[in-house]
Every structure is written in C-alpha cells, then in structure tokens.
Tab-separated table of C-alpha atoms in Angstrom:
chain	number	residue	atom	x	y	z
D	1010	MET	CA	108.778	-8.159	1.616
D	1011	LEU	CA	109.790	-8.486	-2.043
D	1012	SER	CA	110.156	-4.748	-2.395
D	1013	MET	CA	112.388	-4.687	0.729
D	1014	LEU	CA	114.591	-7.335	-0.854
D	1015	PHE	CA	114.806	-5.338	-4.059
D	1016	ILE	CA	115.808	-2.183	-2.161
D	1017	LEU	CA	118.425	-4.069	-0.160
D	1018	GLY	CA	119.656	-5.733	-3.336
D	1019	GLY	CA	120.152	-2.307	-4.881
D	1020	PHE	CA	122.619	-1.453	-2.142
D	1021	ILE	CA	124.808	-4.526	-2.647
D	1022	PRO	CA	127.193	-3.031	-5.233
D	1023	LEU	CA	127.747	-0.122	-2.845
D	1024	ILE	CA	128.941	-2.508	-0.138
D	1025	TYR	CA	131.997	-3.231	-2.261
D	1026	ALA	CA	132.324	-0.054	-4.263
D	1027	ASP	CA	133.617	2.496	-1.786
D	1028	PHE	CA	136.158	3.950	-4.165
D	1029	SER	CA	136.674	3.986	-7.919
D	1030	ALA	CA	139.471	4.261	-10.412
D	1031	THR	CA	138.735	7.427	-12.348
D	1032	VAL	CA	140.589	8.628	-15.392
D	1033	LEU	CA	142.784	11.614	-14.525
D	1034	THR	CA	141.957	15.023	-15.970
D	1035	MET	CA	143.493	18.494	-15.998
D	1036	ASP	CA	142.177	19.048	-12.445
D	1037	ASP	CA	144.499	16.298	-11.248
D	1038	GLY	CA	147.595	18.071	-12.584
D	1039	VAL	CA	148.085	16.259	-15.892
D	1040	ILE	CA	147.357	17.391	-19.421
D	1041	THR	CA	145.148	14.369	-20.079
D	1042	GLY	CA	144.526	10.898	-18.713
D	1043	ARG	CA	143.497	9.405	-22.020
D	1044	PHE	CA	146.091	8.479	-24.617
D	1045	SER	CA	145.790	6.200	-27.596
D	1046	ASP	CA	147.424	3.181	-25.987
D	1047	SER	CA	147.160	3.918	-22.256
D	1048	VAL	CA	145.033	5.618	-19.631
D	1049	LEU	CA	146.092	7.332	-16.431
D	1050	LEU	CA	143.984	6.145	-13.507
D	1051	SER	CA	143.576	7.692	-10.081
D	1052	LEU	CA	145.032	5.861	-7.090
D	1053	PRO	CA	142.961	4.173	-4.340
D	1054	PRO	CA	142.417	6.399	-1.262
D	1055	CYS	CA	145.569	6.377	0.852
D	1056	ASP	CA	143.735	6.747	4.188
D	1057	GLN	CA	142.080	3.344	3.842
D	1058	TYR	CA	144.497	1.286	1.777
D	1059	ALA	CA	147.996	2.545	2.535
D	1060	GLY	CA	150.541	-0.232	2.218
D	1061	LYS	CA	148.182	-2.633	0.504
D	1062	SER	CA	148.981	-4.320	-2.795
D	1063	VAL	CA	146.647	-3.525	-5.679
D	1064	ASP	CA	145.418	-5.734	-8.518
D	1065	LEU	CA	143.686	-4.390	-11.596
D	1066	GLU	CA	141.171	-6.006	-13.880
D	1067	TYR	CA	139.980	-4.567	-17.156
D	1068	LEU	CA	137.544	-5.704	-19.790
D	1069	ASN	CA	137.809	-4.831	-23.465
D	1070	VAL	CA	134.191	-4.065	-24.341
D	1071	ASN	CA	134.681	-4.875	-28.032
D	1072	THR	CA	136.381	-8.246	-27.730
D	1073	ASN	CA	134.862	-9.097	-24.321
D	1074	GLN	CA	138.325	-10.124	-23.159
D	1075	THR	CA	139.213	-9.635	-19.491
D	1076	THR	CA	142.794	-9.081	-18.390
D	1077	THR	CA	143.960	-9.191	-14.792
D	1078	LEU	CA	147.162	-7.584	-13.617
D	1079	ASN	CA	148.323	-8.753	-10.203
D	1080	SER	CA	150.261	-6.696	-7.654
D	1081	ILE	CA	150.836	-3.794	-9.948
D	1082	PHE	CA	151.705	-1.376	-7.153
D	1083	THR	CA	151.442	-0.723	-3.422
D	1084	VAL	CA	149.389	2.221	-2.179
D	1085	ALA	CA	151.677	4.867	-0.691
D	1086	ASN	CA	151.161	6.588	2.664
D	1087	CYS	CA	149.112	9.746	2.804
D	1088	SER	CA	152.132	11.728	3.945
D	1089	SER	CA	153.938	11.307	0.632
D	1090	GLY	CA	152.371	13.693	-1.862
D	1091	ILE	CA	153.054	14.081	-5.553
D	1092	ASN	CA	156.793	14.195	-6.166
D	1093	THR	CA	158.984	15.018	-9.120
D	1094	VAL	CA	161.368	12.079	-9.127
D	1095	GLY	CA	160.861	8.767	-10.800
D	1096	SER	CA	160.143	7.870	-14.358
D	1097	THR	CA	156.573	6.608	-14.140
D	1098	ALA	CA	153.304	8.080	-13.019
D	1099	ILE	CA	153.080	5.588	-10.154
D	1100	SER	CA	156.536	6.357	-8.786
D	1101	ARG	CA	155.530	10.040	-8.740
D	1102	ASN	CA	152.298	9.205	-6.914
D	1103	ILE	CA	150.202	10.856	-9.636
D	1104	GLY	CA	148.310	7.803	-10.790
D	1105	TYR	CA	148.657	4.446	-12.461
D	1106	GLN	CA	149.288	4.309	-16.203
D	1107	LEU	CA	147.541	1.288	-17.709
D	1108	LYS	CA	149.452	0.521	-20.884
D	1109	ASN	CA	149.248	-1.808	-23.889
D	1110	LEU	CA	145.695	-0.868	-24.773
D	1111	SER	CA	144.245	-0.608	-28.271
D	1112	ASN	CA	143.320	2.771	-29.635
D	1113	GLY	CA	139.718	3.841	-29.962
D	1114	THR	CA	138.488	1.089	-27.639
D	1115	GLN	CA	136.256	1.220	-24.597
D	1116	TYR	CA	137.403	-0.527	-21.418
D	1117	ARG	CA	135.748	-1.312	-18.104
D	1118	ILE	CA	138.333	-1.034	-15.347
D	1119	HIS	CA	138.311	-1.703	-11.619
D	1120	TYR	CA	140.854	-2.150	-8.843
D	1121	GLN	CA	140.916	-5.131	-6.546
D	1122	ILE	CA	142.521	-4.716	-3.119
D	1123	GLY	CA	142.188	-7.943	-1.152
D	1124	SER	CA	138.479	-8.558	-1.091
D	1125	ASN	CA	137.601	-4.949	-1.837
D	1126	LYS	CA	136.566	-4.219	-5.373
D	1127	SER	CA	136.305	-0.648	-6.640
D	1128	ALA	CA	133.344	0.644	-8.610
D	1129	PRO	CA	134.041	-0.044	-12.280
D	1130	THR	CA	134.806	2.901	-14.497
D	1131	MET	CA	134.484	3.141	-18.248
D	1132	ALA	CA	137.422	4.605	-20.148
D	1133	THR	CA	137.859	4.998	-23.867
D	1134	THR	CA	141.289	5.316	-25.446
D	1135	ARG	CA	141.716	7.957	-28.101
D	1136	SER	CA	141.332	6.980	-31.708
D	1137	VAL	CA	143.893	8.981	-33.609
D	1138	PRO	CA	142.404	10.196	-36.845
D	1139	ASP	CA	144.162	12.224	-39.487
D	1140	PHE	CA	143.390	15.893	-39.172
D	1141	GLY	CA	142.195	18.148	-41.875
D	1142	ASN	CA	140.345	15.955	-44.277
D	1143	ASP	CA	137.351	18.242	-44.056
D	1144	LEU	CA	138.872	21.676	-43.671
D	1145	SER	CA	136.217	24.324	-43.946
D	1146	LEU	CA	136.983	27.772	-45.241
D	1147	PRO	CA	137.110	30.165	-42.306
D	1148	ALA	CA	134.613	32.968	-42.359
D	1149	ARG	CA	135.603	36.180	-44.061
D	1150	SER	CA	136.508	38.925	-41.654
D	1151	GLY	CA	134.641	42.204	-41.828
D	1152	ALA	CA	137.908	44.011	-42.472
D	1153	MET	CA	138.476	42.206	-45.738
D	1154	VAL	CA	134.972	42.948	-47.009
D	1155	VAL	CA	135.144	46.645	-46.087
D	1156	ILE	CA	138.571	47.181	-47.590
D	1157	THR	CA	137.758	45.370	-50.822
D	1158	VAL	CA	134.424	47.055	-51.400
D	1159	ILE	CA	135.496	50.585	-50.570
D	1160	LEU	CA	138.784	50.448	-52.479
D	1161	SER	CA	137.164	48.922	-55.557
D	1162	LEU	CA	134.547	51.661	-55.593
D	1163	ALA	CA	137.212	54.324	-55.064
D	1164	MET	CA	139.294	52.994	-57.951
D	1165	PHE	CA	136.328	52.973	-60.279
D	1166	PHE	CA	135.239	56.454	-59.244
D	1167	LEU	CA	138.725	57.885	-59.699
D	1168	LEU	CA	138.962	56.420	-63.195
D	1169	ILE	CA	135.662	58.000	-64.208
D	1170	CYS	CA	136.694	61.374	-62.748
D	1171	LEU	CA	140.084	61.248	-64.471
D	1172	ILE	CA	138.509	60.599	-67.858
D	1173	LEU	CA	135.893	63.312	-67.269
D	1174	SER	CA	138.447	65.917	-66.196
D	1175	THR	CA	140.647	65.159	-69.233
D	1176	VAL	CA	137.664	65.470	-71.557
D	1177	MET	CA	136.330	68.600	-69.851
D	1178	SER	CA	139.604	70.467	-69.889
D	1179	SER	CA	140.343	69.652	-73.518
D	1180	ALA	CA	136.809	70.699	-74.603
P	1089	MET	CA	136.948	79.834	-64.804
P	1090	ALA	CA	137.932	80.557	-61.215
P	1091	SER	CA	139.406	83.893	-60.244
P	1092	ARG	CA	143.158	84.248	-59.744
P	1093	GLY	CA	142.674	84.308	-55.959
P	1094	GLY	CA	140.591	81.120	-56.006
P	1095	LEU	CA	143.136	79.355	-58.151
P	1096	THR	CA	145.963	80.362	-55.827
P	1097	TRP	CA	144.074	78.958	-52.830
P	1098	LEU	CA	143.422	75.723	-54.678
P	1099	MET	CA	147.103	75.521	-55.591
P	1100	ILE	CA	148.076	75.961	-51.939
P	1101	ILE	CA	145.637	73.224	-50.879
P	1102	VAL	CA	146.994	70.848	-53.529
P	1103	ILE	CA	150.583	71.562	-52.437
P	1104	LEU	CA	149.802	71.004	-48.744
P	1105	CYS	CA	147.910	67.796	-49.435
P	1106	ASN	CA	150.771	66.511	-51.541
P	1107	ALA	CA	153.250	67.289	-48.780
P	1108	PHE	CA	151.129	65.334	-46.297
P	1109	ALA	CA	150.686	62.466	-48.761
P	1110	ALA	CA	154.453	62.363	-49.346
P	1111	ALA	CA	154.996	61.941	-45.603
P	1112	ALA	CA	152.251	59.294	-45.392
P	1113	GLY	CA	153.783	57.462	-48.343
P	1114	LEU	CA	157.171	57.441	-46.671
P	1115	ALA	CA	155.610	56.053	-43.485
P	1116	LEU	CA	153.924	53.332	-45.537
P	1117	PHE	CA	157.317	52.521	-47.046
P	1118	ALA	CA	158.872	52.172	-43.578
P	1119	LEU	CA	155.994	50.121	-42.165
P	1120	ALA	CA	156.040	47.757	-45.131
P	1121	ILE	CA	159.789	47.238	-44.643
P	1122	TRP	CA	159.075	46.264	-41.026
P	1123	VAL	CA	156.538	43.659	-42.193
P	1124	ALA	CA	158.799	42.304	-44.945
P	1125	VAL	CA	161.705	41.908	-42.491
P	1126	ASP	CA	159.476	39.620	-40.360
P	1127	GLY	CA	161.022	40.171	-36.957
P	1128	TYR	CA	158.870	37.422	-35.423
P	1129	LYS	CA	160.231	34.904	-37.945
P	1130	LEU	CA	156.851	33.437	-38.817
P	1131	TYR	CA	157.183	33.564	-42.602
P	1132	PRO	CA	157.470	29.744	-43.063
P	1133	ILE	CA	153.962	29.275	-41.696
P	1134	SER	CA	152.540	31.290	-44.576
P	1135	GLY	CA	155.246	30.329	-47.075
P	1136	VAL	CA	154.770	26.575	-46.740
P	1137	SER	CA	151.016	26.899	-47.149
P	1138	GLY	CA	151.552	28.757	-50.404
P	1139	LYS	CA	149.542	31.728	-49.158
P	1140	ASP	CA	152.239	34.255	-48.417
P	1141	ASP	CA	150.515	37.283	-49.912
P	1142	ILE	CA	150.626	39.178	-46.639
P	1143	PHE	CA	154.332	39.517	-47.376
P	1144	ALA	CA	153.742	40.047	-51.096
P	1145	GLY	CA	151.399	42.890	-50.118
P	1146	ALA	CA	154.176	44.291	-47.939
P	1147	TRP	CA	156.642	44.216	-50.835
P	1148	ILE	CA	154.156	46.002	-53.099
P	1149	ALA	CA	153.568	48.556	-50.349
P	1150	ILE	CA	157.324	49.200	-50.105
P	1151	PHE	CA	157.354	50.247	-53.740
P	1152	THR	CA	154.054	52.118	-53.735
P	1153	GLY	CA	154.946	53.956	-50.512
P	1154	PHE	CA	158.182	55.221	-51.975
P	1155	ALA	CA	156.483	55.944	-55.303
P	1156	TYR	CA	153.821	58.008	-53.499
P	1157	PHE	CA	156.620	59.975	-51.819
P	1158	CYS	CA	158.399	60.755	-55.110
P	1159	THR	CA	155.251	61.454	-57.108
P	1160	CYS	CA	153.819	63.764	-54.471
P	1161	ILE	CA	157.006	65.835	-54.561
P	1162	PHE	CA	156.621	65.963	-58.327
P	1163	GLY	CA	152.986	66.974	-57.735
P	1164	ILE	CA	154.101	69.922	-55.596
P	1165	TYR	CA	156.337	71.028	-58.451
P	1166	ALA	CA	153.594	70.523	-61.058
P	1167	ALA	CA	151.036	72.463	-59.006
P	1168	ARG	CA	153.504	75.330	-58.464
P	1169	LYS	CA	154.328	75.520	-62.176
P	1170	GLN	CA	150.580	75.567	-63.039
P	1171	ARG	CA	151.206	73.608	-66.250
P	1172	ARG	CA	148.468	71.297	-67.505
P	1173	SER	CA	150.788	68.712	-69.053
P	1174	LEU	CA	152.643	68.268	-65.767
P	1175	MET	CA	149.413	68.001	-63.759
P	1176	LEU	CA	148.042	65.415	-66.194
P	1177	ALA	CA	151.226	63.333	-65.912
P	1178	TYR	CA	151.009	63.598	-62.101
P	1179	LEU	CA	147.353	62.460	-62.100
P	1180	ILE	CA	147.995	59.464	-64.337
P	1181	ILE	CA	151.023	58.289	-62.344
P	1182	MET	CA	149.168	58.693	-59.049
P	1183	PHE	CA	146.249	56.697	-60.409
P	1184	ILE	CA	148.531	53.817	-61.417
P	1185	ILE	CA	150.167	53.784	-57.964
P	1186	PHE	CA	146.678	53.912	-56.418
P	1187	ILE	CA	145.688	50.730	-58.249
P	1188	PHE	CA	148.798	48.871	-57.080
P	1189	GLU	CA	148.300	49.945	-53.498
P	1190	CYS	CA	144.669	48.760	-53.639
P	1191	ALA	CA	145.915	45.364	-54.744
P	1192	SER	CA	148.332	45.261	-51.806
P	1193	CYS	CA	145.662	46.106	-49.203
P	1194	ILE	CA	143.087	43.665	-50.531
P	1195	THR	CA	145.444	40.742	-50.982
P	1196	ALA	CA	146.968	41.116	-47.512
P	1197	ALA	CA	143.556	41.140	-45.808
P	1198	THR	CA	142.291	38.170	-47.822
P	1199	ASN	CA	145.307	35.982	-47.156
P	1200	ARG	CA	145.181	36.714	-43.461
P	1201	ASP	CA	141.642	35.346	-43.370
P	1202	TYR	CA	142.717	32.158	-45.078
P	1203	LEU	CA	145.700	31.529	-42.817
P	1204	VAL	CA	144.455	32.478	-39.371
P	1205	GLY	CA	140.679	32.852	-39.690
P	1206	ASN	CA	140.576	29.677	-37.581
P	1207	SER	CA	143.290	27.340	-36.375
P	1208	ASN	CA	142.702	24.579	-38.951
P	1209	VAL	CA	145.371	25.511	-41.506
P	1210	VAL	CA	148.075	26.087	-38.904
P	1211	LYS	CA	147.178	22.876	-37.041
P	1212	LYS	CA	147.191	20.768	-40.194
P	1213	GLN	CA	150.535	22.226	-41.165
P	1214	MET	CA	152.008	21.533	-37.732
P	1215	LEU	CA	150.784	17.922	-37.687
P	1216	GLN	CA	151.954	17.236	-41.222
P	1217	TYR	CA	155.297	18.999	-41.363
P	1218	TYR	CA	156.716	19.048	-37.825
P	1219	ALA	CA	159.646	16.600	-37.675
P	1220	GLU	CA	159.277	15.734	-41.364
P	1221	ASP	CA	162.569	15.369	-43.173
P	1222	SER	CA	161.928	17.654	-46.137
P	1223	THR	CA	162.709	21.316	-46.870
P	1224	LYS	CA	159.224	22.373	-45.804
P	1225	GLY	CA	159.427	20.062	-42.798
P	1226	ARG	CA	162.716	21.519	-41.584
P	1227	GLU	CA	161.425	25.078	-41.926
P	1228	ILE	CA	158.234	24.357	-40.045
P	1229	THR	CA	160.081	22.397	-37.337
P	1230	LYS	CA	162.527	25.250	-36.798
P	1231	THR	CA	159.736	27.833	-36.674
P	1232	TRP	CA	157.609	25.829	-34.260
P	1233	ASN	CA	160.558	25.039	-31.977
P	1234	LYS	CA	161.321	28.749	-31.752
P	1235	VAL	CA	157.703	29.696	-31.103
P	1236	MET	CA	157.182	26.992	-28.461
P	1237	GLN	CA	160.285	28.042	-26.567
P	1238	ASP	CA	159.906	31.824	-26.866
P	1239	VAL	CA	156.180	32.070	-26.256
P	1240	GLU	CA	156.047	29.120	-23.812
P	1241	CYS	CA	153.274	27.233	-25.532
P	1242	CYS	CA	152.636	23.769	-26.957
P	1243	GLY	CA	150.572	22.655	-29.915
P	1244	THR	CA	148.161	24.824	-31.871
P	1245	ASP	CA	145.122	25.036	-29.597
P	1246	SER	CA	146.679	22.999	-26.747
P	1247	PRO	CA	149.103	20.082	-26.199
P	1248	LEU	CA	146.135	17.762	-26.832
P	1249	ASP	CA	146.569	18.379	-30.561
P	1250	TRP	CA	149.599	16.098	-30.452
P	1251	VAL	CA	147.650	13.338	-28.726
P	1252	GLU	CA	144.307	13.592	-30.471
P	1253	TYR	CA	145.406	13.533	-34.078
P	1254	ASN	CA	147.805	11.561	-36.194
P	1255	SER	CA	150.978	13.408	-37.114
P	1256	THR	CA	154.395	12.919	-38.696
P	1257	PHE	CA	155.884	13.353	-35.221
P	1258	ARG	CA	153.775	10.488	-33.915
P	1259	GLN	CA	154.730	8.254	-36.851
P	1260	LEU	CA	158.410	8.898	-36.186
P	1261	TYR	CA	158.580	8.777	-32.400
P	1262	GLY	CA	155.684	6.482	-31.547
P	1263	THR	CA	153.835	6.980	-28.322
P	1264	THR	CA	156.930	7.162	-26.116
P	1265	TYR	CA	156.901	10.923	-26.520
P	1266	PRO	CA	153.334	12.168	-26.692
P	1267	TRP	CA	154.548	15.695	-27.628
P	1268	PRO	CA	157.861	17.265	-28.608
P	1269	LEU	CA	160.271	18.038	-25.790
P	1270	ASN	CA	160.138	21.705	-26.824
P	1271	CYS	CA	156.815	21.723	-24.985
P	1272	CYS	CA	158.675	21.151	-21.719
P	1273	LYS	CA	159.814	23.868	-19.346
P	1274	ARG	CA	163.534	24.416	-19.384
P	1275	LEU	CA	166.141	25.614	-16.948
P	1276	SER	CA	168.243	28.661	-17.669
P	1277	SER	CA	170.948	26.259	-18.849
P	1278	PHE	CA	168.493	25.193	-21.595
P	1279	GLU	CA	168.256	21.642	-20.255
P	1280	VAL	CA	164.760	20.248	-19.940
P	1281	ALA	CA	163.708	20.793	-16.328
P	1282	ASP	CA	161.872	17.494	-15.879
P	1283	SER	CA	161.669	15.351	-18.999
P	1284	GLN	CA	159.936	12.374	-17.356
P	1285	GLY	CA	157.244	14.586	-15.869
P	1286	CYS	CA	156.824	16.237	-19.254
P	1287	ILE	CA	156.333	12.877	-20.966
P	1288	ILE	CA	153.717	11.843	-18.378
P	1289	GLY	CA	152.041	15.205	-18.867
P	1290	GLN	CA	152.412	16.848	-15.477
P	1291	THR	CA	151.104	20.371	-15.970
P	1292	SER	CA	153.785	21.835	-13.711
P	1293	THR	CA	156.565	20.633	-16.012
P	1294	MET	CA	155.314	21.767	-19.404
P	1295	PHE	CA	153.571	24.546	-21.264
P	1296	THR	CA	149.847	24.040	-21.390
P	1297	ARG	CA	148.494	26.778	-23.628
P	1298	GLY	CA	148.361	26.676	-27.404
P	1299	CYS	CA	150.535	28.712	-29.759
P	1300	PHE	CA	147.791	29.745	-32.140
P	1301	THR	CA	146.903	32.914	-30.216
P	1302	HIS	CA	150.434	34.211	-30.666
P	1303	ILE	CA	150.703	33.214	-34.337
P	1304	GLU	CA	147.317	34.745	-35.100
P	1305	SER	CA	148.158	37.998	-33.328
P	1306	VAL	CA	151.495	38.387	-35.147
P	1307	LEU	CA	150.091	37.681	-38.614
P	1308	SER	CA	147.133	39.950	-37.875
P	1309	ARG	CA	149.499	42.698	-36.750
P	1310	TYR	CA	151.405	42.415	-40.044
P	1311	THR	CA	148.170	42.419	-42.019
P	1312	TRP	CA	146.639	45.400	-40.241
P	1313	ALA	CA	149.879	47.322	-40.833
P	1314	VAL	CA	149.768	46.726	-44.578
P	1315	SER	CA	146.033	46.675	-45.248
P	1316	TRP	CA	144.494	49.125	-42.766
P	1317	TYR	CA	147.268	51.703	-42.868
P	1318	GLY	CA	147.424	51.310	-46.640
P	1319	PHE	CA	143.654	51.804	-46.726
P	1320	SER	CA	143.860	55.041	-44.742
P	1321	VAL	CA	146.589	56.350	-47.072
P	1322	GLN	CA	144.392	55.400	-50.027
P	1323	MET	CA	141.416	57.279	-48.645
P	1324	PHE	CA	143.501	60.410	-48.163
P	1325	VAL	CA	145.030	60.112	-51.640
P	1326	PHE	CA	141.548	59.553	-53.127
P	1327	PHE	CA	140.242	62.880	-51.860
P	1328	MET	CA	143.520	64.613	-52.687
P	1329	LEU	CA	143.313	63.377	-56.292
P	1330	LEU	CA	139.745	64.657	-56.589
P	1331	ILE	CA	140.920	68.109	-55.493
P	1332	ALA	CA	143.902	67.870	-57.882
P	1333	MET	CA	141.550	67.004	-60.748
P	1334	VAL	CA	139.434	70.076	-59.983
P	1335	TYR	CA	142.647	72.159	-59.962
P	1336	PHE	CA	143.669	70.563	-63.274
P	1337	THR	CA	140.361	71.503	-64.918
P	1338	GLN	CA	140.716	75.094	-63.675
P	1339	LEU	CA	144.170	75.572	-65.188
P	1340	GLY	CA	144.099	77.744	-68.281
C-alpha cells in the first residue's frame, strides 16, 4: 500500500508538467539562448495553449529570490510561424526573452498558464570573463622545424666547404 | 687536375645551373612583392600584435631574390671567363645572400606559428581593439569590418566570441548590441537586411561562421610563399654552390 502511494506520488509532478520552458539553442534558429543579462526561452505549445495569457516565475538560486512576471505574452496560434517583423523575440514568435538578469547566475524558471505549471528548467546566464589572461603558446608547426633545421645545417655546411675550397685551391 | 673536356662540362653545368637559379631568384622577387603588397589587407592583424615578420621576411626576399638574379648572371660570366678571382667573388656574394634568405624563410615560418597557430592571439586582439578609439583600434576595426563583410563571417571562432567574453565593444555598446552590425546580412544597397533579427540572433539574418579560418588561410598562404618557396630556392642554390666550389678548385 505504502509503495503504491510512493509510486503514485512520483507521478504527481508529471500531472502538471506537460510542457517546459527550454533555453533556445542553434537548433531553434538563434545563435544562442544564453546571454549575460537575459535568456531566450521556448514558447508553450501552441496546440494546447493558443490564445492563453502566460505568467512566468523565476528563482535566483544564489539569492533565493523569486520574481513573478504576470501576463507577459499571449500564446499565438499554430498557423502563425516565425516571422521577420517586430523588434522582440516574442513578436517574431521565436521565443520569450527574459531580461534584467544578473550575469553568471543560475535561475530556475517555469511558465504558469492558468492552473497549468510547466516543468521547471535551470538556466545559467553567461559570466563574461576577460579573454586571454592565460594564453598558451601554440604548438610549433612541422614546417617551421624542418625549414629551420635543414637551412641551418645547409648554411653551416656551405661555410665549411667554402673555407675548404679556398684553402685547397691556394695550397 | 681535371682534363680540359671535364672542365668544359663542369663549366657548362655551372652556367646552366646559374641560369636556372637566376630565373628562380626572379620568381622569388615577384612572389615576395605579391606578399608585401598584401592584397587581402590583413597586415594590421600582424602589425598590431608586433609580430609582422611574415612581411619582413617578404621584404628580405624581395632583395635576396633580385640579388640572386644579378649574382647568378655574374656567375655565368665568371664561369665563362674561368678566372679564379671572379669565381671566388661570386661564391662569397652568393653565400652572403644565402644567409639572408635563410633568415627570411625561418622568420616567416616562425611568426606564422605565433599568429595563427591557434585562434587565441587573433581573438584577444579582436576583443581588445575592435571599436577602441586608438590608432591600433581604428586599424583593427577597419580590418575586421572588411573581413566580416567580404568573407561573410562573424567573430573569430563564431559570433559567440562576442557574447562569451568581455570586450571593448561590449564596454562601449552595452548589451543592446550583442555583436557588431557588420555581422548582419546586408542587401545589395548595403543596408542591413534585418537589424532587429540580427540583434536577437536569428541565424537567417546574420553570418554564423567564424573569420579565423579565412585569416589563417591567408596568412598561411603568404608564409608558404615566402618560406617554402624560399626554402626550395635555397636547396637548389645549395647544390649549385657545391658544384661551383668544385669548379673553382679545378680552375688552374
């Protein structure tokens, strides 16, 4: 009986989490979904939630602070695909850009549509370090080694032969 | 002491080799001019880093190539005259030119390794100097703008270089523009095709590959012209000088 309850209890999150807000990647048609102060999130499935208003809640894992954004956008119909007008990711139907984040921080993000809550997703904003503090010397190419060794030997050999031929012909 | 017939044959061989070396020297002269002219306009990338010896090697090769041409013609004359003093002068001058050309080959190959052995130097330069308001900054900005537009690329390894690392561009323009607008596709009227899509990062509106492949291939092409062709001329001249020394010792 107890084990049955445990198994059923394990399914409870799945009752609510039938979709998730994932961070966009190159496969979704953008260079990256992770910036230093924002993340690009995927939209809720249009077949189930078209026309519904979406809220978003995110938790800053470091400071344990939760922020809720209400009615950030309305899910578009499935017939409207990605377009090239509009100045934001949401108006182009690519995704939702969650802004005003801190860099190098991990967030736990989920959508809330009515009573439906998406599976939470973890997203980390980029920390933006300086580049090149530990530049390593690139490996030497084979060409450089060959040219240097052979030409140095050739120079040395020619010098010896020149001296010898001068001495021999004057003797 | 070789017979008269043997000496004549040796003289003919020396003359023919010198004629070939004169032509090879002239070709080296022309090739080095091509490198020094820098048709791809990538000199600032090596100049700003202070390691511009690929081009210094090209300048040396211009002079040694032409010097090989002139000295080999003198060598033909000296071999024909069969005079020891002339042959000795020819050998000494050729040896001096040989040393300079060695320096050119070695320095060009070494500097290429430093600059484009991996993308670190070029990336650091791009992040530090692009959009900076200094002489070096203006040169690098102009070079990168040209490369990004002509080759249709963005960033060193990819556009992510602009987003992952701190840069002068980021300090100046904040996060409104994640990457320069030169990364965006343009219409034939040179206007940006879709600037908002480019700022969001839509892959259909901007260039997604890095520019390092192009920069590396151009600088390698320059280096192989100076160092490998110079090396092959050196090898030919090496064996020719050995034969000329034998001829010199056989002269009465």
